[in-house]
Amino acid sequence: MPSEQLIQGATPSPSASLYVGELDPSVTEAMLFEMFNMIGPVASIRVCRDAVTRRSLGYAYVNFHNLVDAERALDTLNYSLIKGRACRIMWSQRDPALRKTGSGNIFIKNLDPTIDNKALHDTFSAFGNILSCKIAQDEEGKSKGYGFVHYETEEAADNAIKHVNGMLLNDRKVYVGYHIPRKERQSKIEEIRSQFTNVYVKNLADDVDDAELSKMFSKYGPITSAIVSRDEEGKSRNFGFVNFEHHDDAYNAVEALNETEHRGQQLYVCRAQKKNEREEELRRQYEQAKLEKLSKYQGVNLYIKNLDDDIDDDRLRQEFSVYGVITSAKIMRDEKTHASRGFGFVCFSSPEEATRAVTEMNGRMLGSKPIYVALAQRKEVRRSQLEIQIAQRNQMRVMGMNSPGGPAYMPGAPMFYAPPGGFIPQGQRPIFPQANMIARPRWTPQQGYPPQPIPQPYPPMQRPPRGPRPPRGAVKGQQPLTASALASAPPEVQNQMLGERLYPLIEAQQPKYAGKITGMLLEMDNTELLHLLEDPVSLTSKVNEAMDVLRQHLANKEQVE
């Protein structure tokens, strides 16, 4: 950001900078300015956003002109509600080394779910100056039952541990101790697990009791307990636990008895695990298997759509088998009616074969329709690519529309700079030097067809000419667009022909953003666009997907515009 954009005397002291966290994604710099400027003159505010999607990351930095105002803001506004969420304010610590030292940081667990950040802060503030205080929360914003308090000094942390550890908070006995970094905790846990003495046994016969279980394992070393788990009626649940006195004996028992047969049942014997440890291991195994599956089919699995209803798996395999060895070919069908859904997948044995099939088969007539063939992608990958395309296109528009005599703002995270004196005159709004306040065309020339734009603020003498809007009933009087008719037209006219037919259909669903969505869809392959014209369900799905991306892109800008 050019240094001249800072107002005279507005350079804040580094110690007058505050971090504001736990923010709702819709919170903007303007909202924070109105809140913090009541305390004292604000130098600058920035809400941190994702570099590609421009969505808020949920935290911001507020810089005051002087330290006194920053201290007062921290004391009076901490845990205030912004958009229904209690914000968390702390001093901004730019040096990561100081943030990660862990000195004065304590861990509290077994907290009552009703205890929030403010209640935790109020409880522990009696022992010293708190730098930060946070309750761990799940995806739904509910407490996980533990939290962290970071004190300015180690003496304050010692004092808090001494007085609160083992005490009752909301009728719950809490544990308070020094925070141990994850890597140290993990190494310690692994060390404890490697010295296990408790053994889990499953696939036990129904009539195996505690005595027989103990006899089975006692030959490997002294046992402190052996229990077969039973239900409320006393029936065996076919698993149990055996605890040895020494780790070596437990290890030998696992090695000797695992996958051996007892009374016609193959036993499963291993180190006993807690429920959360088993869930974590299963989740890790699932993610690993998922990644292996994705890497296995990367570049060899093809997605084919716009298929005739009478094409089955065998016909699909037959059509593509000329390009290489096919490991699987499947038409996707409705679960209830078993009717074809018009698309399927073909998996080849090598990427070279798949690439050749895409090159040769995409756009070819199969039955009565031209089919669309491409490498298969997950939905989240397609969405992220669409978001990146929109962000890049808008960035190019902004850079291209900067007027020679006007301010040339570089695209990036918006920064709000307060006017001289830190106060906004009555009746005026705060000014943000952001890209979305610079004139830009609603429709780029290469998209070929200019439907009605959404009104945007343009500088004087720079408003681009408005293109003719297509009539609402344009589709009624037109002949259906066929693949042959489209192919016979010059390349520069093809988008025009598709746009003329797509726009009225999209306008019927999303009249306000029909032009924007039409432009987004026109970037797709022509064969796929022909399929959208024929299939209203697929068109609606694509419009909804584009609208989701568009809403996310416009959500933060609407506050300013």
Coordinates of C-alpha atoms in Angstrom, one line a residue:
M1 CA 0.0 0.0 0.0
P2 CA 1.6 3.3 -1.0
S3 CA 2.8 5.2 2.0
E4 CA 1.2 8.5 1.0
Q5 CA -2.2 7.0 1.6
L6 CA -1.6 7.1 5.4
I7 CA -2.9 10.4 6.7
Q8 CA -0.4 12.8 8.3
G9 CA 0.4 11.8 11.8
A10 CA -1.5 8.5 11.4
T11 CA 1.4 6.1 11.8
P12 CA 0.5 4.2 14.9
S13 CA 2.9 2.9 17.5
P14 CA 3.4 -0.8 17.2
S15 CA 2.2 -1.2 20.8
A16 CA -1.1 0.5 19.9
S17 CA -2.2 -2.4 17.6
L18 CA -4.9 -4.8 18.6
Y19 CA -5.9 -8.2 17.4
V20 CA -9.7 -8.8 17.1
G21 CA -10.7 -12.4 16.7
E22 CA -13.8 -14.7 16.7
L23 CA -15.5 -12.4 14.1
D24 CA -18.5 -13.3 11.9
P25 CA -17.4 -13.7 8.2
S26 CA -19.8 -10.8 7.3
V27 CA -18.0 -8.2 9.6
T28 CA -16.4 -5.4 7.6
E29 CA -13.9 -2.7 8.3
A30 CA -16.7 -0.1 8.4
M31 CA -18.5 -2.0 11.2
L32 CA -15.2 -2.2 13.2
F33 CA -14.5 1.5 12.7
E34 CA -17.8 2.6 14.0
M35 CA -17.2 0.4 17.1
F36 CA -13.6 1.3 17.9
N37 CA -13.6 4.9 16.8
M38 CA -16.0 5.7 19.8
I39 CA -13.0 4.9 22.1
G40 CA -10.5 7.1 20.3
P41 CA -9.1 8.1 16.9
V42 CA -8.3 5.0 14.8
A43 CA -5.3 5.0 12.4
S44 CA -6.2 2.0 10.3
I45 CA -8.3 -1.3 10.3
R46 CA -7.8 -4.4 8.2
V47 CA -10.0 -7.5 8.1
C48 CA -7.8 -10.4 7.0
R49 CA -9.2 -12.3 4.0
D50 CA -8.4 -15.3 1.9
A51 CA -6.1 -14.3 -1.0
V52 CA -8.2 -16.1 -3.6
T53 CA -11.8 -16.2 -2.5
R54 CA -11.6 -12.8 -0.5
R55 CA -13.7 -14.4 2.3
S56 CA -13.0 -13.2 5.8
L57 CA -10.7 -15.3 7.9
G58 CA -12.5 -14.3 11.1
Y59 CA -10.0 -11.9 12.5
A60 CA -8.8 -8.3 12.1
Y61 CA -6.2 -5.8 13.2
V62 CA -7.2 -2.3 14.6
N63 CA -4.4 0.3 15.0
F64 CA -4.9 3.3 17.2
H65 CA -2.9 6.5 17.2
N66 CA -1.9 6.2 20.8
L67 CA -1.5 3.5 23.4
V68 CA -4.0 4.9 25.9
D69 CA -6.9 4.5 23.5
A70 CA -5.8 1.0 22.6
E71 CA -5.7 0.0 26.3
R72 CA -9.2 1.5 26.9
A73 CA -10.5 -0.4 23.8
L74 CA -9.1 -3.6 25.2
D75 CA -10.7 -3.0 28.6
T76 CA -14.1 -1.9 27.5
L77 CA -14.8 -3.7 24.2
N78 CA -13.3 -7.2 24.9
Y79 CA -16.0 -9.9 24.4
S80 CA -18.5 -7.3 23.0
L81 CA -21.1 -8.8 20.7
I82 CA -20.5 -8.1 17.0
K83 CA -23.1 -9.7 14.7
G84 CA -24.2 -12.0 17.5
R85 CA -20.6 -13.2 18.3
A86 CA -18.5 -12.2 21.3
C87 CA -15.2 -10.8 19.8
R88 CA -11.9 -11.6 21.5
I89 CA -9.4 -8.7 21.7
M90 CA -5.8 -9.0 22.6
W91 CA -2.6 -7.1 21.9
S92 CA -1.2 -7.8 18.4
Q93 CA 2.1 -9.7 18.7
R94 CA 3.8 -9.6 15.3
D95 CA 6.9 -11.6 16.4
P96 CA 5.9 -15.3 16.0
A97 CA 8.8 -16.4 18.2
L98 CA 7.4 -14.5 21.2
R99 CA 3.9 -16.0 20.5
K100 CA 5.2 -19.5 20.4
T101 CA 7.5 -19.5 23.4
G102 CA 4.6 -20.9 25.6
S103 CA 5.9 -18.9 28.6
G104 CA 3.0 -18.1 31.0
N105 CA 0.6 -20.3 29.0
I106 CA -1.7 -22.6 31.0
F107 CA -4.2 -25.3 30.0
I108 CA -7.6 -25.8 31.7
K109 CA -9.8 -28.9 31.1
N110 CA -13.1 -30.4 32.3
L111 CA -14.8 -27.0 32.0
D112 CA -18.6 -26.7 32.1
P113 CA -20.0 -26.1 28.6
T114 CA -21.7 -22.9 29.7
I115 CA -18.3 -21.3 30.5
D116 CA -17.4 -19.0 27.6
N117 CA -14.3 -16.8 26.9
K118 CA -15.5 -13.9 29.1
A119 CA -16.3 -16.2 32.1
L120 CA -12.9 -17.8 31.8
H121 CA -11.2 -14.4 31.5
D122 CA -13.1 -13.1 34.6
T123 CA -12.1 -16.2 36.6
F124 CA -8.4 -16.1 35.9
S125 CA -7.8 -12.3 35.6
A126 CA -7.4 -12.2 39.4
F127 CA -4.0 -13.8 39.2
G128 CA -2.3 -11.5 36.7
N129 CA -2.4 -9.6 33.4
I130 CA -3.9 -11.9 30.7
L131 CA -2.5 -11.6 27.1
S132 CA -5.1 -14.0 25.6
C133 CA -7.9 -16.3 26.7
K134 CA -9.8 -18.8 24.6
I135 CA -12.2 -21.7 25.0
A136 CA -11.8 -24.4 22.3
Q137 CA -14.9 -24.8 20.2
D138 CA -16.2 -27.3 17.7
E139 CA -17.6 -26.5 14.2
E140 CA -21.0 -25.6 15.6
G141 CA -19.4 -23.1 18.1
K142 CA -20.0 -25.3 21.2
S143 CA -17.4 -25.6 23.9
K144 CA -15.1 -28.7 23.8
G145 CA -14.6 -28.5 27.6
Y146 CA -11.1 -27.1 27.6
G147 CA -9.4 -23.8 27.1
F148 CA -6.1 -21.8 27.4
V149 CA -5.0 -18.7 29.3
H150 CA -1.8 -16.9 28.4
Y151 CA -0.4 -14.7 31.2
E152 CA 2.2 -11.9 30.8
T153 CA 4.5 -13.5 33.4
E154 CA 5.3 -17.0 34.5
E155 CA 4.6 -16.0 38.1
A156 CA 1.0 -15.2 37.3
A157 CA 0.7 -18.6 35.6
D158 CA 2.2 -20.4 38.7
N159 CA -0.2 -18.5 40.9
A160 CA -3.3 -19.5 38.8
I161 CA -2.3 -23.2 38.8
K162 CA -1.7 -23.2 42.5
H163 CA -5.1 -21.7 43.4
V164 CA -7.4 -23.1 40.7
N165 CA -6.1 -26.6 39.9
G166 CA -8.5 -29.2 41.5
M167 CA -11.1 -26.5 42.4
L168 CA -14.8 -26.6 41.4
L169 CA -16.0 -24.3 38.6
N170 CA -19.8 -24.6 38.0
D171 CA -19.8 -27.8 40.1
R172 CA -17.0 -29.4 38.0
K173 CA -13.5 -30.2 39.3
V174 CA -11.1 -28.6 36.8
Y175 CA -7.5 -29.5 35.9
V176 CA -5.1 -26.5 35.5
G177 CA -1.5 -27.0 34.3
Y178 CA 1.1 -25.7 32.0
H179 CA 0.3 -25.9 28.3
I180 CA 2.5 -28.5 26.6
P181 CA 3.0 -28.1 22.9
R182 CA 1.4 -30.7 20.6
K183 CA 4.8 -32.2 19.5
E184 CA 5.9 -32.7 23.1
R185 CA 2.5 -34.2 24.1
Q186 CA 2.5 -36.5 21.1
S187 CA 6.0 -37.9 21.8
K188 CA 5.1 -38.4 25.5
I189 CA 1.8 -40.2 24.5
E190 CA 3.7 -42.4 22.1
E191 CA 6.2 -43.3 24.8
I192 CA 3.4 -44.2 27.2
R193 CA 1.6 -46.3 24.6
S194 CA 4.8 -48.2 23.8
Q195 CA 4.9 -49.4 27.5
F196 CA 1.3 -50.7 27.6
T197 CA 0.2 -53.4 30.0
N198 CA -3.5 -53.6 29.2
V199 CA -4.5 -56.0 26.4
Y200 CA -7.8 -56.1 24.5
V201 CA -9.2 -59.5 23.4
K202 CA -12.2 -60.0 21.0
N203 CA -14.0 -62.9 19.2
L204 CA -14.3 -64.8 22.5
A205 CA -16.7 -67.8 22.6
D206 CA -20.0 -67.2 24.4
D207 CA -19.1 -69.5 27.3
V208 CA -15.6 -68.1 28.0
D209 CA -15.6 -66.6 31.6
D210 CA -13.1 -64.5 33.6
A211 CA -11.3 -67.5 35.0
E212 CA -10.7 -69.1 31.6
L213 CA -9.6 -65.8 30.2
S214 CA -7.1 -65.4 33.1
K215 CA -5.8 -68.9 32.6
M216 CA -5.4 -68.3 28.9
F217 CA -3.1 -65.3 29.4
S218 CA -1.4 -66.0 32.8
K219 CA 1.2 -68.3 31.2
Y220 CA 2.8 -65.2 29.7
G221 CA 3.3 -63.4 33.1
P222 CA 1.6 -62.1 36.3
I223 CA -1.9 -60.7 35.7
T224 CA -3.6 -58.0 37.8
S225 CA -7.1 -58.5 36.2
A226 CA -8.9 -60.4 33.5
I227 CA -12.5 -59.4 32.7
V228 CA -15.0 -60.5 30.0
S229 CA -17.4 -57.7 29.2
R230 CA -21.1 -58.6 29.7
D231 CA -24.4 -56.9 28.9
E232 CA -27.2 -56.0 31.4
E233 CA -28.5 -59.6 31.2
G234 CA -25.1 -61.1 32.0
K235 CA -24.5 -62.5 28.5
S236 CA -20.9 -62.3 27.1
R237 CA -20.3 -59.5 24.6
N238 CA -17.5 -61.6 23.2
F239 CA -14.6 -59.3 24.2
G240 CA -12.6 -58.6 27.3
F241 CA -9.5 -57.0 28.8
V242 CA -6.4 -58.5 30.5
N243 CA -4.0 -56.3 32.5
F244 CA -0.4 -57.5 33.1
E245 CA 2.0 -56.3 35.7
H246 CA 4.8 -55.9 33.2
H247 CA 4.9 -54.5 29.7
D248 CA 7.1 -57.3 28.3
D249 CA 4.6 -59.9 29.4
A250 CA 1.7 -58.0 27.7
Y251 CA 3.7 -57.6 24.5
N252 CA 4.6 -61.3 24.4
A253 CA 0.9 -62.2 24.9
V254 CA -0.2 -60.0 22.0
E255 CA 2.5 -61.5 19.7
A256 CA 1.7 -65.1 20.7
L257 CA -2.2 -65.1 20.8
N258 CA -3.2 -62.6 18.1
E259 CA -5.0 -64.4 15.2
T260 CA -4.8 -67.8 16.9
E261 CA -7.8 -70.0 17.2
H262 CA -9.6 -70.7 20.5
R263 CA -12.8 -72.8 20.5
G264 CA -13.3 -72.4 16.8
Q265 CA -13.0 -68.6 17.0
Q266 CA -10.0 -66.6 15.6
L267 CA -8.9 -64.3 18.4
Y268 CA -8.0 -60.7 17.9
V269 CA -5.5 -59.5 20.5
C270 CA -3.9 -56.0 20.7
R271 CA -3.0 -53.1 23.0
A272 CA -6.1 -51.7 24.6
Q273 CA -7.1 -48.3 23.3
K274 CA -9.3 -45.5 24.5
K275 CA -12.4 -44.7 22.4
N276 CA -11.1 -41.3 21.1
E277 CA -7.7 -42.9 20.2
R278 CA -9.6 -45.7 18.2
E279 CA -11.7 -43.0 16.4
E280 CA -8.6 -41.0 15.6
E281 CA -6.8 -44.0 14.2
L282 CA -9.9 -45.0 12.1
R283 CA -10.2 -41.5 10.8
R284 CA -6.5 -41.4 9.9
Q285 CA -6.9 -44.8 8.1
Y286 CA -10.0 -43.5 6.2
E287 CA -8.2 -40.3 5.1
Q288 CA -5.1 -42.3 4.0
A289 CA -7.3 -44.8 2.0
K290 CA -9.1 -41.9 0.4
L291 CA -5.9 -40.2 -0.7
E292 CA -4.6 -43.5 -2.0
K293 CA -7.8 -44.0 -4.0
L294 CA -7.6 -40.5 -5.4
S295 CA -3.9 -40.9 -6.4
K296 CA -4.7 -44.3 -7.9
Y297 CA -7.4 -42.9 -10.3
Q298 CA -5.7 -39.5 -10.9
G299 CA -5.5 -38.9 -14.6
V300 CA -7.1 -42.2 -15.6
N301 CA -10.8 -41.8 -14.6
L302 CA -13.0 -40.1 -17.2
Y303 CA -16.4 -38.4 -16.7
I304 CA -18.8 -38.8 -19.7
K305 CA -22.2 -37.0 -19.9
N306 CA -25.0 -36.2 -22.3
L307 CA -25.5 -39.9 -22.9
D308 CA -28.7 -41.4 -24.4
D309 CA -30.9 -43.2 -22.0
D310 CA -30.5 -46.6 -23.7
I311 CA -26.7 -46.7 -23.4
D312 CA -25.6 -49.2 -20.8
D313 CA -22.3 -50.2 -19.2
D314 CA -21.4 -52.7 -22.0
R315 CA -22.0 -50.2 -24.7
L316 CA -20.0 -47.5 -22.9
R317 CA -17.1 -50.0 -22.5
Q318 CA -17.3 -51.0 -26.1
E319 CA -17.1 -47.4 -27.4
F320 CA -14.1 -46.5 -25.3
S321 CA -12.2 -49.9 -25.5
V322 CA -10.4 -48.9 -28.7
Y323 CA -8.3 -46.4 -26.8
G324 CA -6.8 -48.8 -24.2
V325 CA -7.4 -51.2 -21.4
I326 CA -10.5 -50.3 -19.4
T327 CA -10.6 -51.3 -15.7
S328 CA -14.2 -50.2 -15.2
A329 CA -17.1 -48.6 -17.1
K330 CA -20.3 -47.6 -15.3
I331 CA -23.5 -45.7 -16.1
M332 CA -24.9 -43.8 -13.1
R333 CA -28.6 -44.7 -12.5
D334 CA -31.4 -43.6 -10.3
E335 CA -31.6 -45.6 -7.0
K336 CA -35.4 -46.1 -7.2
T337 CA -36.2 -46.3 -10.9
H338 CA -32.8 -47.5 -12.1
A339 CA -33.1 -45.2 -15.1
S340 CA -30.0 -43.7 -16.6
R341 CA -29.0 -40.3 -15.2
G342 CA -27.3 -39.4 -18.5
F343 CA -23.7 -39.7 -17.3
G344 CA -21.1 -42.2 -16.3
F345 CA -17.4 -43.0 -15.7
V346 CA -14.8 -44.9 -17.6
C347 CA -11.5 -45.8 -16.0
F348 CA -8.4 -46.7 -18.0
S349 CA -5.2 -48.5 -17.0
S350 CA -2.9 -45.5 -17.9
P351 CA -3.1 -41.7 -18.2
E352 CA -1.9 -41.8 -21.8
E353 CA -4.9 -44.0 -22.8
A354 CA -7.3 -41.7 -20.9
T355 CA -5.8 -38.6 -22.5
R356 CA -6.2 -40.1 -26.0
A357 CA -9.9 -41.0 -25.2
V358 CA -10.6 -37.4 -24.1
T359 CA -9.0 -36.0 -27.3
E360 CA -10.9 -38.3 -29.6
M361 CA -14.3 -38.8 -28.0
N362 CA -15.1 -35.3 -26.6
G363 CA -17.8 -33.8 -28.8
R364 CA -18.3 -37.0 -30.8
M365 CA -21.8 -38.2 -31.6
L366 CA -22.8 -41.3 -29.6
G367 CA -26.3 -42.3 -30.4
S368 CA -28.3 -39.1 -31.0
K369 CA -26.2 -36.7 -28.9
P370 CA -22.7 -35.3 -28.8
I371 CA -21.1 -36.5 -25.6
Y372 CA -18.9 -34.5 -23.2
V373 CA -15.7 -36.3 -22.1
A374 CA -13.3 -34.9 -19.5
L375 CA -11.1 -36.1 -16.6
A376 CA -13.2 -36.8 -13.5
Q377 CA -13.0 -34.2 -10.7
R378 CA -14.4 -34.0 -7.2
K379 CA -17.1 -31.4 -6.7
E380 CA -14.9 -29.4 -4.2
V381 CA -12.1 -29.2 -6.8
R382 CA -14.5 -27.9 -9.5
R383 CA -15.9 -25.3 -7.2
S384 CA -12.4 -24.1 -6.1
Q385 CA -11.4 -23.8 -9.7
L386 CA -14.5 -21.7 -10.5
E387 CA -13.8 -19.4 -7.5
I388 CA -10.2 -18.9 -8.7
Q389 CA -11.4 -18.1 -12.2
I390 CA -13.8 -15.5 -10.9
A391 CA -11.2 -13.9 -8.7
Q392 CA -8.6 -13.8 -11.4
R393 CA -11.1 -12.3 -13.9
N394 CA -12.2 -9.6 -11.5
Q395 CA -8.6 -8.8 -10.6
M396 CA -7.8 -8.3 -14.3
R397 CA -10.8 -6.0 -14.8
V398 CA -9.8 -3.9 -11.9
M399 CA -6.2 -3.5 -13.1
G400 CA -7.4 -2.8 -16.7
M401 CA -9.9 -0.1 -15.6
N402 CA -7.6 2.0 -13.4
S403 CA -7.7 5.4 -15.0
P404 CA -4.4 7.2 -15.8
G405 CA -5.2 10.2 -13.7
G406 CA -6.8 8.3 -10.8
P407 CA -5.3 6.4 -7.9
A408 CA -3.8 3.0 -9.0
Y409 CA -4.7 0.7 -6.1
M410 CA -3.1 -2.7 -6.2
P411 CA -5.6 -5.6 -5.7
G412 CA -5.3 -7.3 -2.3
A413 CA -6.6 -7.2 1.2
P414 CA -8.6 -4.0 1.9
M415 CA -7.2 -1.6 4.4
F416 CA -9.3 1.2 5.8
Y417 CA -7.5 4.4 6.7
A418 CA -9.2 6.9 8.9
P419 CA -9.6 10.5 7.8
P420 CA -7.6 13.3 9.6
G421 CA -8.6 13.5 13.2
G422 CA -10.0 10.0 13.1
F423 CA -13.7 11.1 12.8
I424 CA -16.1 10.9 9.8
P425 CA -18.2 14.0 9.1
Q426 CA -21.9 13.4 9.6
G427 CA -23.7 12.1 6.5
Q428 CA -20.6 10.5 5.0
R429 CA -19.4 6.9 4.8
P430 CA -15.9 5.7 5.5
I431 CA -13.8 5.4 2.4
F432 CA -12.1 2.1 1.5
P433 CA -9.5 2.1 -1.3
Q434 CA -10.7 -1.2 -2.5
A435 CA -10.8 -2.7 -6.0
N436 CA -14.6 -3.0 -6.0
M437 CA -14.9 0.8 -6.0
I438 CA -13.1 1.2 -9.3
A439 CA -15.0 1.2 -12.5
R440 CA -15.1 -2.1 -14.3
P441 CA -17.1 -3.6 -17.2
R442 CA -20.0 -5.9 -16.4
W443 CA -19.2 -8.2 -19.3
T444 CA -15.8 -8.8 -20.9
P445 CA -15.5 -8.7 -24.8
Q446 CA -14.4 -12.3 -25.2
Q447 CA -17.6 -13.5 -23.6
G448 CA -19.3 -12.4 -26.8
Y449 CA -22.7 -11.5 -25.5
P450 CA -23.5 -8.5 -23.3
P451 CA -26.7 -9.0 -21.3
Q452 CA -28.0 -6.2 -19.0
P453 CA -25.3 -5.3 -16.4
I454 CA -25.7 -4.9 -12.7
P455 CA -25.5 -1.1 -11.9
Q456 CA -22.0 -0.1 -10.8
P457 CA -20.5 3.2 -9.8
Y458 CA -18.4 4.6 -12.8
P459 CA -16.2 7.7 -12.8
P460 CA -17.4 10.6 -15.0
M461 CA -16.9 10.0 -18.8
Q462 CA -15.8 6.4 -18.3
R463 CA -19.1 4.5 -18.3
P464 CA -18.9 1.8 -21.0
P465 CA -21.7 1.7 -23.5
R466 CA -24.7 -0.5 -22.6
G467 CA -25.2 -3.4 -24.9
P468 CA -28.6 -4.4 -26.3
R469 CA -30.6 -6.6 -23.9
P470 CA -32.0 -9.7 -25.5
P471 CA -35.8 -9.8 -25.6
R472 CA -37.5 -12.0 -23.0
G473 CA -39.1 -14.3 -25.5
A474 CA -36.1 -14.7 -27.7
V475 CA -36.1 -18.5 -27.4
K476 CA -39.6 -19.0 -28.5
G477 CA -39.0 -17.8 -32.1
Q478 CA -35.7 -19.5 -32.5
Q479 CA -34.9 -22.8 -34.0
P480 CA -33.3 -25.4 -31.6
L481 CA -29.5 -25.1 -31.7
T482 CA -27.9 -28.3 -32.9
A483 CA -24.3 -29.4 -32.7
S484 CA -23.9 -29.3 -36.5
A485 CA -25.4 -25.8 -36.7
L486 CA -23.0 -24.6 -33.9
A487 CA -20.0 -26.3 -35.5
S488 CA -20.7 -24.6 -38.9
A489 CA -20.6 -21.1 -37.4
P490 CA -17.4 -19.2 -37.0
P491 CA -15.7 -19.5 -33.6
E492 CA -16.4 -15.8 -32.7
V493 CA -20.1 -16.3 -33.4
Q494 CA -20.5 -19.6 -31.4
N495 CA -20.5 -17.9 -28.0
Q496 CA -23.1 -15.3 -29.3
M497 CA -25.4 -18.1 -30.5
L498 CA -25.1 -20.0 -27.1
G499 CA -25.5 -16.8 -25.1
E500 CA -28.7 -15.8 -26.9
R501 CA -30.3 -19.0 -25.9
L502 CA -28.8 -19.4 -22.4
Y503 CA -29.6 -15.9 -21.2
P504 CA -33.4 -16.0 -21.2
L505 CA -33.4 -19.4 -19.5
I506 CA -31.1 -18.2 -16.8
E507 CA -33.0 -14.9 -16.5
A508 CA -36.1 -16.9 -15.6
Q509 CA -34.3 -18.4 -12.6
Q510 CA -32.0 -15.5 -11.5
P511 CA -33.1 -12.3 -13.2
K512 CA -30.8 -10.0 -11.2
Y513 CA -27.6 -11.9 -12.0
A514 CA -28.5 -13.5 -15.3
G515 CA -25.8 -11.6 -17.2
K516 CA -23.0 -12.6 -14.7
I517 CA -24.1 -16.3 -14.6
T518 CA -24.4 -16.5 -18.4
G519 CA -20.8 -15.2 -18.7
M520 CA -19.6 -17.7 -16.2
L521 CA -21.3 -20.6 -18.0
L522 CA -20.0 -19.5 -21.4
E523 CA -16.5 -20.4 -20.3
M524 CA -17.6 -24.1 -20.3
D525 CA -17.1 -26.4 -23.3
N526 CA -19.6 -25.9 -26.1
T527 CA -20.7 -29.5 -26.0
E528 CA -21.6 -29.2 -22.4
L529 CA -23.5 -26.0 -23.0
L530 CA -25.6 -27.7 -25.7
H531 CA -26.4 -30.3 -23.0
L532 CA -27.5 -27.6 -20.6
L533 CA -29.9 -26.1 -23.3
E534 CA -31.5 -29.6 -23.6
D535 CA -31.6 -30.5 -19.9
P536 CA -33.4 -28.0 -17.6
V537 CA -32.3 -30.0 -14.5
S538 CA -28.6 -29.9 -15.4
L539 CA -29.0 -26.1 -16.2
T540 CA -30.6 -25.4 -12.9
S541 CA -27.9 -27.3 -11.1
K542 CA -25.2 -25.3 -12.9
V543 CA -27.0 -22.0 -12.2
N544 CA -27.3 -22.8 -8.5
E545 CA -23.6 -23.8 -8.3
A546 CA -22.6 -20.6 -10.1
M547 CA -24.9 -18.6 -7.8
D548 CA -23.3 -20.1 -4.7
V549 CA -19.8 -18.9 -5.9
L550 CA -21.2 -15.5 -6.9
R551 CA -22.8 -15.0 -3.5
Q552 CA -19.6 -15.7 -1.7
H553 CA -17.7 -13.4 -4.0
L554 CA -20.2 -10.5 -3.5
A555 CA -21.0 -11.0 0.2
N556 CA -18.2 -8.8 1.5
K557 CA -18.5 -6.2 -1.2
E558 CA -22.2 -5.5 -0.7
Q559 CA -21.5 -4.0 2.8
V560 CA -19.4 -1.3 1.2
E561 CA -21.4 -0.7 -2.0

